Coordinates of C-alpha atoms in Angstrom, one line a residue:
Chain A
M1 CA 12.3 -42.8 -18.7
R2 CA 11.8 -39.9 -16.2
A3 CA 13.4 -36.6 -17.1
V4 CA 15.2 -35.5 -14.0
P5 CA 17.6 -32.5 -13.6
T6 CA 21.3 -33.5 -13.5
L7 CA 22.7 -32.6 -10.0
A8 CA 26.2 -31.5 -9.0
G9 CA 27.9 -33.6 -6.3
G10 CA 29.3 -32.5 -2.9
F11 CA 26.0 -31.9 -1.1
P12 CA 25.2 -34.6 1.5
D13 CA 21.7 -35.9 2.0
I14 CA 20.3 -34.4 5.2
S15 CA 16.6 -35.0 4.6
E16 CA 16.5 -37.8 7.3
M17 CA 18.1 -35.7 10.1
T18 CA 16.1 -33.9 12.8
V19 CA 16.8 -30.5 14.4
A20 CA 18.2 -30.8 18.0
R21 CA 16.2 -29.3 20.8
Q22 CA 17.7 -25.9 21.9
V23 CA 18.4 -25.1 25.5
H24 CA 17.1 -21.6 26.3
W25 CA 19.1 -21.0 29.5
Q26 CA 18.6 -17.2 29.1
R27 CA 14.8 -17.6 29.4
W28 CA 15.1 -19.6 32.6
L29 CA 17.4 -17.0 34.1
A30 CA 15.1 -14.2 33.2
A31 CA 12.1 -16.0 34.6
A32 CA 13.9 -16.7 37.8
A33 CA 14.9 -13.0 38.2
I34 CA 11.3 -11.9 37.6
L35 CA 10.0 -14.3 40.1
V36 CA 12.3 -13.0 42.8
V37 CA 11.2 -9.4 42.1
L38 CA 7.5 -10.4 42.2
A39 CA 8.0 -12.3 45.4
A40 CA 9.7 -9.2 47.0
I41 CA 6.8 -7.0 45.9
G42 CA 4.3 -9.5 47.2
R43 CA 6.1 -9.8 50.5
A44 CA 6.1 -6.0 50.8
F45 CA 2.3 -5.8 50.4
V46 CA 1.7 -8.7 52.9
N47 CA 3.9 -7.0 55.5
G48 CA 2.7 -3.5 54.6
Q49 CA 0.0 -1.6 56.5
I50 CA -2.9 -3.0 54.5
E51 CA -5.9 -4.6 56.3
W52 CA -6.9 -7.2 53.7
T53 CA -10.0 -8.0 55.7
Y54 CA -11.3 -4.5 54.8
V55 CA -10.6 -5.2 51.1
S56 CA -12.6 -8.4 51.1
R57 CA -15.4 -6.8 53.2
F58 CA -15.8 -3.8 51.0
L59 CA -15.3 -5.6 47.7
T60 CA -19.0 -6.5 47.5
A61 CA -20.4 -3.7 49.7
K62 CA -23.7 -2.2 48.4
V63 CA -22.2 1.3 47.8
I64 CA -19.3 -0.2 45.8
L65 CA -21.7 -2.3 43.7
E66 CA -23.8 0.7 43.1
G67 CA -20.7 2.6 42.1
I68 CA -19.6 0.0 39.5
T69 CA -23.1 -0.1 38.1
N70 CA -23.1 3.7 37.7
T71 CA -19.7 3.5 36.2
M72 CA -20.8 1.0 33.6
V73 CA -24.1 2.8 32.8
M74 CA -22.2 6.0 32.3
A75 CA -19.4 4.3 30.2
V76 CA -21.9 2.7 27.9
L77 CA -24.1 5.7 27.5
A78 CA -21.2 8.2 27.0
M79 CA -19.6 5.8 24.5
A80 CA -22.8 5.4 22.6
L81 CA -23.1 9.2 22.4
G82 CA -19.4 9.4 21.4
I83 CA -19.9 6.9 18.6
V84 CA -23.0 8.6 17.2
L85 CA -21.2 12.0 17.3
G86 CA -18.0 10.4 15.9
V87 CA -19.8 8.9 12.9
V88 CA -21.6 12.1 12.1
V89 CA -18.5 14.3 12.5
A90 CA -16.4 11.8 10.4
I91 CA -18.9 12.0 7.6
M92 CA -19.0 15.8 7.8
R93 CA -15.2 15.8 7.8
L94 CA -15.0 13.8 4.6
S95 CA -17.8 15.7 2.8
S96 CA -17.1 18.1 0.0
N97 CA -19.0 20.9 1.8
P98 CA -16.3 23.4 3.2
V99 CA -18.7 24.6 6.0
L100 CA -19.3 21.0 7.2
T101 CA -15.6 20.1 7.1
S102 CA -14.5 23.2 9.1
V103 CA -17.3 22.7 11.7
A104 CA -16.1 19.1 12.1
A105 CA -12.4 20.1 12.3
G106 CA -13.3 22.9 14.8
Y107 CA -15.2 20.4 17.0
T108 CA -12.3 18.0 17.1
W109 CA -9.8 20.8 17.8
L110 CA -11.8 22.2 20.7
F111 CA -12.7 19.0 22.5
R112 CA -9.5 17.2 22.0
G113 CA -7.5 20.3 22.8
T114 CA -8.8 20.8 26.4
P115 CA -8.5 18.5 29.4
L116 CA -11.5 16.2 30.0
I117 CA -11.7 17.1 33.7
L118 CA -11.9 20.8 32.7
Q119 CA -14.8 20.1 30.3
L120 CA -16.6 18.1 33.0
L121 CA -16.3 21.0 35.4
L122 CA -17.5 23.4 32.7
W123 CA -20.7 21.4 32.0
F124 CA -21.4 21.0 35.7
N125 CA -21.0 24.7 36.4
L126 CA -22.9 25.8 33.3
A127 CA -25.5 27.5 35.6
L128 CA -22.8 30.1 36.4
V129 CA -22.9 31.2 32.8
F130 CA -26.5 30.5 31.8
P131 CA -28.8 30.7 34.9
T132 CA -31.7 29.5 32.8
I133 CA -31.8 27.3 29.6
G134 CA -34.7 27.4 27.1
I135 CA -36.3 29.1 24.2
P136 CA -36.9 32.8 25.1
G137 CA -40.6 33.5 25.8
L138 CA -41.7 29.9 25.3
W139 CA -40.1 27.6 27.8
S140 CA -37.2 27.7 30.2
V141 CA -35.7 25.8 33.1
R142 CA -33.1 26.6 35.7
A143 CA -29.7 25.3 34.6
V144 CA -28.9 24.0 38.1
D145 CA -31.9 21.7 37.9
V146 CA -30.9 20.4 34.4
M147 CA -27.2 20.0 34.9
T148 CA -27.2 17.2 37.3
P149 CA -24.0 15.3 37.9
F150 CA -25.4 12.5 35.6
L151 CA -26.2 14.8 32.7
S152 CA -23.0 16.8 33.1
A153 CA -20.9 13.6 33.1
L154 CA -22.8 12.2 30.1
L155 CA -22.3 15.4 28.0
G156 CA -18.7 15.9 29.1
L157 CA -17.6 12.4 28.5
G158 CA -19.7 11.7 25.4
I159 CA -18.9 14.9 23.6
N160 CA -15.2 14.6 24.4
Q161 CA -15.3 10.9 23.2
G162 CA -17.0 12.0 20.0
A163 CA -13.9 14.1 19.1
Y164 CA -11.6 11.1 19.4
T165 CA -14.1 8.6 17.9
S166 CA -14.5 10.8 14.8
E167 CA -10.9 10.4 14.0
V168 CA -11.1 6.6 14.4
M169 CA -14.1 6.5 12.2
R170 CA -12.5 8.7 9.6
A171 CA -9.5 6.4 9.5
G172 CA -11.9 3.4 9.1
M173 CA -13.7 5.0 6.2
L174 CA -10.5 6.1 4.5
S175 CA -9.3 2.5 4.7
V176 CA -12.1 1.3 2.5
D177 CA -11.0 1.2 -1.2
V178 CA -12.4 4.0 -3.3
G179 CA -13.6 1.3 -5.8
Q180 CA -16.2 0.3 -3.3
Y181 CA -17.7 3.7 -3.3
E182 CA -17.6 3.8 -7.1
A183 CA -19.3 0.3 -7.3
A184 CA -22.0 1.6 -5.0
Q185 CA -22.5 4.6 -7.1
A186 CA -22.6 2.5 -10.3
I187 CA -25.6 0.6 -8.9
G188 CA -27.4 3.9 -8.4
M189 CA -26.6 4.6 -4.7
G190 CA -26.4 8.1 -3.3
R191 CA -23.6 9.2 -1.0
L192 CA -25.4 8.5 2.3
R193 CA -26.8 5.1 1.3
A194 CA -23.4 4.1 0.0
L195 CA -21.9 5.1 3.3
R196 CA -24.5 3.2 5.4
R197 CA -24.7 0.0 3.3
I198 CA -21.3 -0.4 1.8
I199 CA -18.6 1.8 3.4
L200 CA -19.4 1.8 7.1
P201 CA -19.9 -2.0 7.5
Q202 CA -16.4 -2.4 6.0
A203 CA -14.9 0.4 8.0
M204 CA -16.3 -1.3 11.2
R205 CA -13.8 -4.2 10.8
V206 CA -10.9 -1.8 11.0
V207 CA -12.4 0.4 13.6
I208 CA -13.4 -2.1 16.3
P209 CA -9.9 -2.7 17.8
P210 CA -9.2 1.0 18.3
L211 CA -12.9 1.5 19.5
G212 CA -12.3 -1.3 22.0
N213 CA -9.3 0.6 23.2
E214 CA -11.4 3.8 23.5
F215 CA -14.1 2.0 25.4
I216 CA -11.6 0.7 27.9
G217 CA -10.3 4.2 28.3
M218 CA -13.9 5.4 28.8
V219 CA -14.6 3.0 31.6
K220 CA -11.6 4.4 33.5
A221 CA -12.3 8.0 32.4
T222 CA -15.7 7.9 34.2
S223 CA -13.7 8.1 37.4
L224 CA -13.0 11.7 36.6
A225 CA -16.7 12.4 37.0
S226 CA -16.1 11.9 40.8
V227 CA -15.1 15.6 40.8
I228 CA -18.6 16.6 39.8
Q229 CA -20.3 14.3 42.4
Y230 CA -21.4 11.6 40.0
P231 CA -21.7 8.5 42.2
E232 CA -19.5 6.2 40.2
L233 CA -17.1 3.6 41.6
L234 CA -14.1 5.8 42.6
H235 CA -16.4 8.5 44.0
N236 CA -18.2 6.0 46.3
A237 CA -14.9 4.4 47.3
E238 CA -13.6 7.8 48.3
N239 CA -16.8 8.5 50.3
I240 CA -16.1 5.3 52.3
Y241 CA -12.5 6.1 53.1
Y242 CA -13.3 9.7 54.1
A243 CA -15.4 8.0 56.8
N244 CA -13.1 5.1 57.8
S245 CA -9.7 6.3 56.7
R246 CA -8.9 3.0 55.0
V247 CA -7.6 4.8 51.9
I248 CA -5.4 2.1 50.3
E249 CA -7.9 -0.7 51.0
L250 CA -10.7 1.1 49.3
L251 CA -8.5 2.1 46.4
I252 CA -7.5 -1.6 46.0
V253 CA -11.3 -2.5 46.0
A254 CA -12.0 0.1 43.2
G255 CA -8.9 -1.0 41.2
S256 CA -9.9 -4.6 41.4
W257 CA -13.3 -3.8 39.9
Y258 CA -11.9 -1.7 37.1
L259 CA -9.5 -4.6 36.3
L260 CA -12.3 -7.1 36.3
V261 CA -14.5 -5.1 34.0
V262 CA -11.7 -4.5 31.5
S263 CA -10.8 -8.2 31.6
I264 CA -14.4 -9.1 30.7
L265 CA -14.4 -6.5 27.9
T266 CA -11.5 -8.0 25.9
P267 CA -13.2 -11.3 25.0
L268 CA -16.4 -9.4 24.2
Q269 CA -14.4 -7.3 21.7
M270 CA -13.2 -10.5 20.0
L271 CA -16.8 -11.7 19.5
L272 CA -17.7 -8.3 17.9
E273 CA -14.6 -8.5 15.7
R274 CA -15.6 -11.9 14.4
R275 CA -19.1 -10.6 13.6
F276 CA -17.8 -7.8 11.4
A277 CA -15.1 -9.9 9.8
R278 CA -17.8 -11.5 7.6
G279 CA -16.3 -12.3 4.2
A280 CA -12.8 -11.3 5.2
L281 CA -11.4 -14.3 7.1
Q282 CA -13.1 -16.9 5.1
I283 CA -10.0 -18.1 3.4
T284 CA -7.8 -18.4 6.5
R285 CA -10.5 -20.1 8.6
Chain B
M1 CA -32.8 3.6 -36.5
T2 CA -33.6 7.1 -35.5
Q3 CA -31.1 8.2 -32.9
P4 CA -28.0 6.6 -31.3
L5 CA -28.4 5.2 -27.7
V6 CA -25.2 7.1 -26.8
A7 CA -24.2 10.3 -28.5
I8 CA -20.9 11.8 -27.3
R9 CA -20.2 15.3 -28.6
S10 CA -16.9 17.1 -28.3
V11 CA -16.2 15.9 -24.8
S12 CA -13.0 17.1 -23.1
K13 CA -11.6 16.2 -19.7
N14 CA -8.4 17.4 -18.0
F15 CA -6.8 16.1 -14.9
G16 CA -4.7 19.1 -14.0
E17 CA -2.2 19.6 -16.8
F18 CA -3.0 16.2 -18.3
Q19 CA -5.5 16.2 -21.1
A20 CA -7.4 12.8 -20.8
L21 CA -10.0 13.5 -23.4
D22 CA -9.7 16.0 -26.3
R23 CA -13.0 16.8 -28.0
V24 CA -14.1 13.2 -28.4
S25 CA -17.3 12.6 -30.5
L26 CA -18.8 9.2 -30.9
D27 CA -22.1 7.4 -31.5
V28 CA -23.1 4.1 -30.1
W29 CA -26.3 2.4 -31.5
T30 CA -28.6 0.1 -29.7
G31 CA -27.4 -3.5 -29.9
E32 CA -23.9 -2.4 -30.9
V33 CA -20.8 -3.9 -29.3
L34 CA -18.1 -1.3 -29.4
C35 CA -14.5 -2.0 -28.3
L36 CA -12.2 0.8 -27.3
I37 CA -8.5 0.0 -27.7
G38 CA -5.3 2.0 -27.3
A39 CA -2.3 2.4 -25.0
S40 CA -2.8 3.1 -21.3
G41 CA -3.3 6.8 -20.7
S42 CA -5.1 7.2 -24.1
G43 CA -8.4 8.1 -22.5
K44 CA -10.4 4.9 -23.1
T45 CA -11.2 4.4 -19.4
T46 CA -11.9 8.1 -18.8
L47 CA -14.4 8.1 -21.7
L48 CA -16.2 5.1 -20.1
R49 CA -16.2 6.7 -16.7
C50 CA -17.7 9.9 -18.2
I51 CA -20.6 7.9 -19.6
N52 CA -21.7 6.7 -16.1
Q53 CA -20.6 10.0 -14.5
L54 CA -18.0 8.6 -12.1
T55 CA -15.9 11.3 -13.8
P56 CA -17.7 14.6 -14.7
V57 CA -16.8 16.0 -18.1
D58 CA -15.2 19.4 -18.4
S59 CA -16.9 20.4 -21.6
G60 CA -19.0 18.9 -24.3
G61 CA -22.0 16.7 -23.8
I62 CA -23.1 13.0 -23.6
W63 CA -26.6 12.1 -24.4
L64 CA -27.9 8.7 -23.2
D65 CA -31.2 7.5 -24.6
G66 CA -31.9 11.1 -25.7
E67 CA -31.2 12.5 -22.2
L68 CA -28.3 14.9 -21.6
L69 CA -26.1 13.6 -18.7
G70 CA -25.1 15.4 -15.6
V71 CA -26.3 18.9 -16.7
R72 CA -29.5 20.6 -17.7
E73 CA -29.7 23.3 -20.4
E74 CA -31.7 26.3 -19.5
G75 CA -31.5 29.9 -20.8
G76 CA -28.4 29.3 -22.8
Q77 CA -26.5 28.0 -19.7
L78 CA -25.8 24.6 -18.2
H79 CA -26.8 23.8 -14.7
R80 CA -25.5 20.8 -12.8
L81 CA -28.0 18.1 -11.9
T82 CA -28.4 17.1 -8.2
E83 CA -26.8 14.0 -6.9
R84 CA -30.1 12.2 -6.8
Q85 CA -30.8 13.0 -10.5
I86 CA -27.4 11.8 -11.5
A87 CA -27.9 8.6 -9.5
R88 CA -31.1 8.1 -11.4
Q89 CA -29.4 8.6 -14.8
R90 CA -26.7 6.1 -13.8
L91 CA -29.3 3.3 -13.5
K92 CA -29.4 3.2 -17.3
T93 CA -25.8 2.0 -17.4
G94 CA -24.2 -1.0 -15.8
M95 CA -20.5 -0.8 -15.0
V96 CA -18.0 -3.7 -14.7
F97 CA -14.7 -2.6 -13.2
Q98 CA -11.1 -3.8 -13.8
R99 CA -10.7 -4.8 -10.2
F100 CA -14.3 -6.3 -9.8
N101 CA -15.1 -4.1 -6.8
L102 CA -17.5 -6.6 -5.3
F103 CA -18.7 -5.8 -1.8
P104 CA -16.5 -8.1 0.3
H105 CA -18.9 -8.2 3.3
K106 CA -21.7 -9.6 1.2
T107 CA -22.2 -12.9 -0.5
A108 CA -22.3 -13.3 -4.3
L109 CA -26.2 -13.3 -4.1
E110 CA -26.3 -10.3 -1.8
N111 CA -23.9 -8.4 -4.1
I112 CA -26.4 -8.9 -6.9
T113 CA -29.6 -8.1 -4.9
E114 CA -28.2 -5.0 -3.2
G115 CA -29.0 -2.6 -6.0
P116 CA -32.5 -4.0 -7.0
V117 CA -33.7 -4.1 -3.3
Q118 CA -32.0 -1.0 -1.8
V119 CA -32.1 1.3 -4.8
Q120 CA -35.0 0.2 -7.0
G121 CA -37.1 -0.9 -4.0
R122 CA -37.8 -4.3 -5.5
K123 CA -39.2 -7.1 -3.3
P124 CA -36.4 -9.2 -1.8
E125 CA -37.8 -12.6 -2.9
E126 CA -38.3 -11.4 -6.4
A127 CA -34.8 -9.9 -6.5
R128 CA -33.3 -13.1 -5.1
A129 CA -35.0 -15.2 -7.7
E130 CA -33.8 -13.0 -10.5
A131 CA -30.3 -12.9 -9.0
M132 CA -30.3 -16.7 -9.0
E133 CA -31.2 -16.7 -12.7
L134 CA -28.3 -14.3 -13.4
L135 CA -25.9 -16.4 -11.4
A136 CA -26.9 -19.4 -13.4
R137 CA -26.4 -17.4 -16.6
V138 CA -22.8 -16.6 -15.6
G139 CA -22.3 -20.2 -14.5
L140 CA -22.1 -19.6 -10.8
A141 CA -25.4 -20.9 -9.4
A142 CA -23.5 -23.1 -7.0
K143 CA -21.6 -20.1 -5.5
A144 CA -24.6 -18.0 -4.5
N145 CA -23.6 -18.0 -0.8
A146 CA -19.9 -17.6 -1.3
Y147 CA -18.1 -14.4 -0.2
P148 CA -16.0 -12.7 -2.8
S149 CA -12.8 -13.8 -1.0
Q150 CA -13.8 -17.4 -1.6
L151 CA -14.1 -16.9 -5.3
S152 CA -11.4 -16.8 -8.0
G153 CA -10.8 -13.6 -9.9
G154 CA -12.7 -14.9 -12.9
Q155 CA -15.6 -15.9 -10.7
Q156 CA -15.6 -12.5 -9.0
Q157 CA -15.8 -10.7 -12.3
R158 CA -18.7 -12.9 -13.5
V159 CA -20.6 -12.0 -10.3
A160 CA -19.8 -8.4 -11.0
I161 CA -21.3 -8.7 -14.4
A162 CA -24.4 -10.3 -12.9
R163 CA -24.6 -7.5 -10.4
A164 CA -24.5 -4.9 -13.1
L165 CA -27.1 -6.8 -15.2
A166 CA -29.5 -7.0 -12.2
M167 CA -30.2 -3.3 -12.6
K168 CA -31.5 -4.0 -16.1
P169 CA -29.3 -1.4 -17.8
M170 CA -29.7 -0.3 -21.4
L171 CA -25.9 -0.1 -21.8
M172 CA -23.1 -2.2 -20.3
L173 CA -19.7 -0.6 -19.7
F174 CA -16.7 -2.8 -19.3
D175 CA -13.5 -1.2 -18.0
E176 CA -10.7 -3.7 -18.9
P177 CA -12.7 -6.5 -17.4
T178 CA -9.9 -9.1 -17.8
S179 CA -6.7 -7.2 -17.2
A180 CA -6.6 -8.0 -13.5
L181 CA -7.1 -11.8 -14.1
D182 CA -4.6 -14.6 -14.3
P183 CA -4.3 -15.7 -18.0
E184 CA -6.1 -19.0 -17.4
L185 CA -9.2 -17.2 -16.0
V186 CA -9.6 -14.7 -18.9
G187 CA -11.5 -17.1 -21.1
E188 CA -14.5 -17.7 -18.7
V189 CA -15.2 -14.0 -18.4
L190 CA -14.9 -13.4 -22.2
T191 CA -17.3 -16.3 -22.7
V192 CA -19.9 -14.6 -20.5
M193 CA -19.4 -11.3 -22.3
K194 CA -19.7 -13.0 -25.7
E195 CA -23.0 -14.6 -24.6
L196 CA -24.2 -11.2 -23.5
A197 CA -23.2 -9.6 -26.8
R198 CA -25.2 -12.3 -28.7
S199 CA -28.2 -11.6 -26.5
G200 CA -28.3 -8.1 -28.1
M201 CA -27.0 -6.1 -25.2
T202 CA -25.4 -2.7 -26.1
M203 CA -21.8 -2.9 -24.8
M204 CA -18.8 -0.6 -24.7
V205 CA -15.7 -2.5 -23.8
V206 CA -12.3 -1.1 -23.0
T207 CA -10.0 -4.0 -23.7
H208 CA -6.6 -5.3 -24.6
E209 CA -8.1 -8.6 -25.8
L210 CA -7.8 -8.0 -29.6
G211 CA -9.0 -11.5 -30.2
F212 CA -12.2 -10.8 -28.4
A213 CA -12.6 -7.5 -30.2
R214 CA -12.1 -9.2 -33.6
E215 CA -14.6 -11.9 -32.8
V216 CA -17.4 -9.9 -31.0
A217 CA -17.1 -6.2 -31.7
D218 CA -19.2 -4.5 -34.4
T219 CA -17.1 -1.4 -34.1
V220 CA -13.5 -0.9 -32.9
V221 CA -12.3 2.5 -31.8
Y222 CA -8.6 3.2 -31.5
M223 CA -7.7 6.1 -29.2
D224 CA -4.4 7.9 -28.6
H225 CA -3.7 10.9 -26.4
G226 CA -7.3 11.5 -25.5
A227 CA -8.6 11.5 -29.1
I228 CA -10.2 9.0 -31.4
V229 CA -7.6 8.2 -34.1
E230 CA -9.6 5.6 -36.1
S231 CA -12.9 3.9 -35.8
G232 CA -14.8 1.5 -37.9
P233 CA -15.9 -2.2 -38.3
A234 CA -13.6 -4.5 -36.3
A235 CA -12.3 -6.3 -39.4
E236 CA -11.2 -3.1 -41.0
V237 CA -9.6 -1.3 -38.0
L238 CA -7.9 -4.5 -36.8
G239 CA -7.2 -6.0 -40.2
R240 CA -6.5 -3.1 -42.5
P241 CA -5.8 -0.1 -40.3
R242 CA -5.6 3.1 -42.3
E243 CA -3.9 5.4 -39.8
V244 CA -0.1 5.0 -39.1
R245 CA -0.6 5.3 -35.4
T246 CA -3.1 2.5 -35.4
Q247 CA -0.8 0.3 -37.4
S248 CA 2.1 0.9 -35.1
F249 CA -0.1 0.2 -32.0
L250 CA -1.4 -3.0 -33.5
S251 CA 2.1 -4.2 -34.5
A252 CA 3.4 -3.5 -31.1
V253 CA 0.7 -5.5 -29.2
I254 CA 0.4 -8.5 -31.5

């Protein structure tokens, strides 16, 4: 005989019934409203004073392609500089040495506290402050020769990025359980080796989504370097419309390229996330 | 025997107002299995952490294998050792944590070889072969390539024991190794520890498993409020405790 619990009556058996399909009429209504608005905007652009032939003609113009290349080169290099600085500053910030922590905090304060465009202009005009750069008596160069638009943009964007990245990195390192650091110490690791082998690889998992965000921001922030004559995408687009006055058409060209690049970056970030999720997603996979 | 492997002399440790250790003195001899028992907050874990210097002592000294830990005596004063020197001293002890603390981004095998290869500079193939032997010893040869998240708590703790053993320590420290485990997983970890004890390893075990202490420990130390209340052979301390505080602790947990 099977021992089953005794049940009270009055509860019908509904185990064979199915759940009826719901009609979401609000969704249909909302979708229709949005389509009407989109159609109106689209119509406005078609009828507006935009010469679409110019857009398609300049989309693959040599100057524009050079511009997007320069934009990407600068974004990648400045981000690399920003990440290196960010890691170093985050480690300094978390050290027990009060000199290192205050230097790190001061760096973040200074470069996060002033506008990026101002920093770019300062680097580019460094020659006004220091006509020559070098080691007194040994070697020196004229600052105007060194501070090219390229180097000014790289330093301005990279050092500014480092200030933001250091906080992202710090958050990532703080997210790793303190027991991981103790376990690393227990097998004889010093602080730096524990950081490199144990803490940072785990922090990367947490840090990649915000870093992806930062990189997308960087791609667009390179456009600020147009004010210091770095020939990136926006700068080159501007040069064309100064000549032919097709302002909106060229801005649409530049905007399309930024949008395309950002669209490609999103799946790349997912690949990177999967790489660093080693060991973490095994159960859910 | 000439001198104890671990000599703890008048060690005190405060965390702010809280006195975690109050002039604790204790000897541990080579080959001895010593179990530390007591209520939480009694200082057992702190004592263990002082021995492998995850927690620095405030006063007093600990000698391991004849070497003073963490500080150097010179001209009637104590000078702190460098981080590198402390890391070298730590290699003489293996630590097993309550929450395992395996490296989640590395497989079981990589967790074990990390120390030998990265810290001791051993050849990777050699370290891997030894790690496989250790995994077999803790009954997990089949799980070499599993990540910690794919292992049960008991399996993770056994890998953690293998990881500590891979450094060839003279002393194994266990900080409540079974308290974070589901009841049905405690046995497999205790079995590995019993085997280790039989092999002659010197062990200090903070535990609530009185059955394990009774069966395996040579010495049982009962601590309360940061001080040693009673210590002696397991059968005596657990069977015929002399101190009133030990008696009331034991009657409360059994």
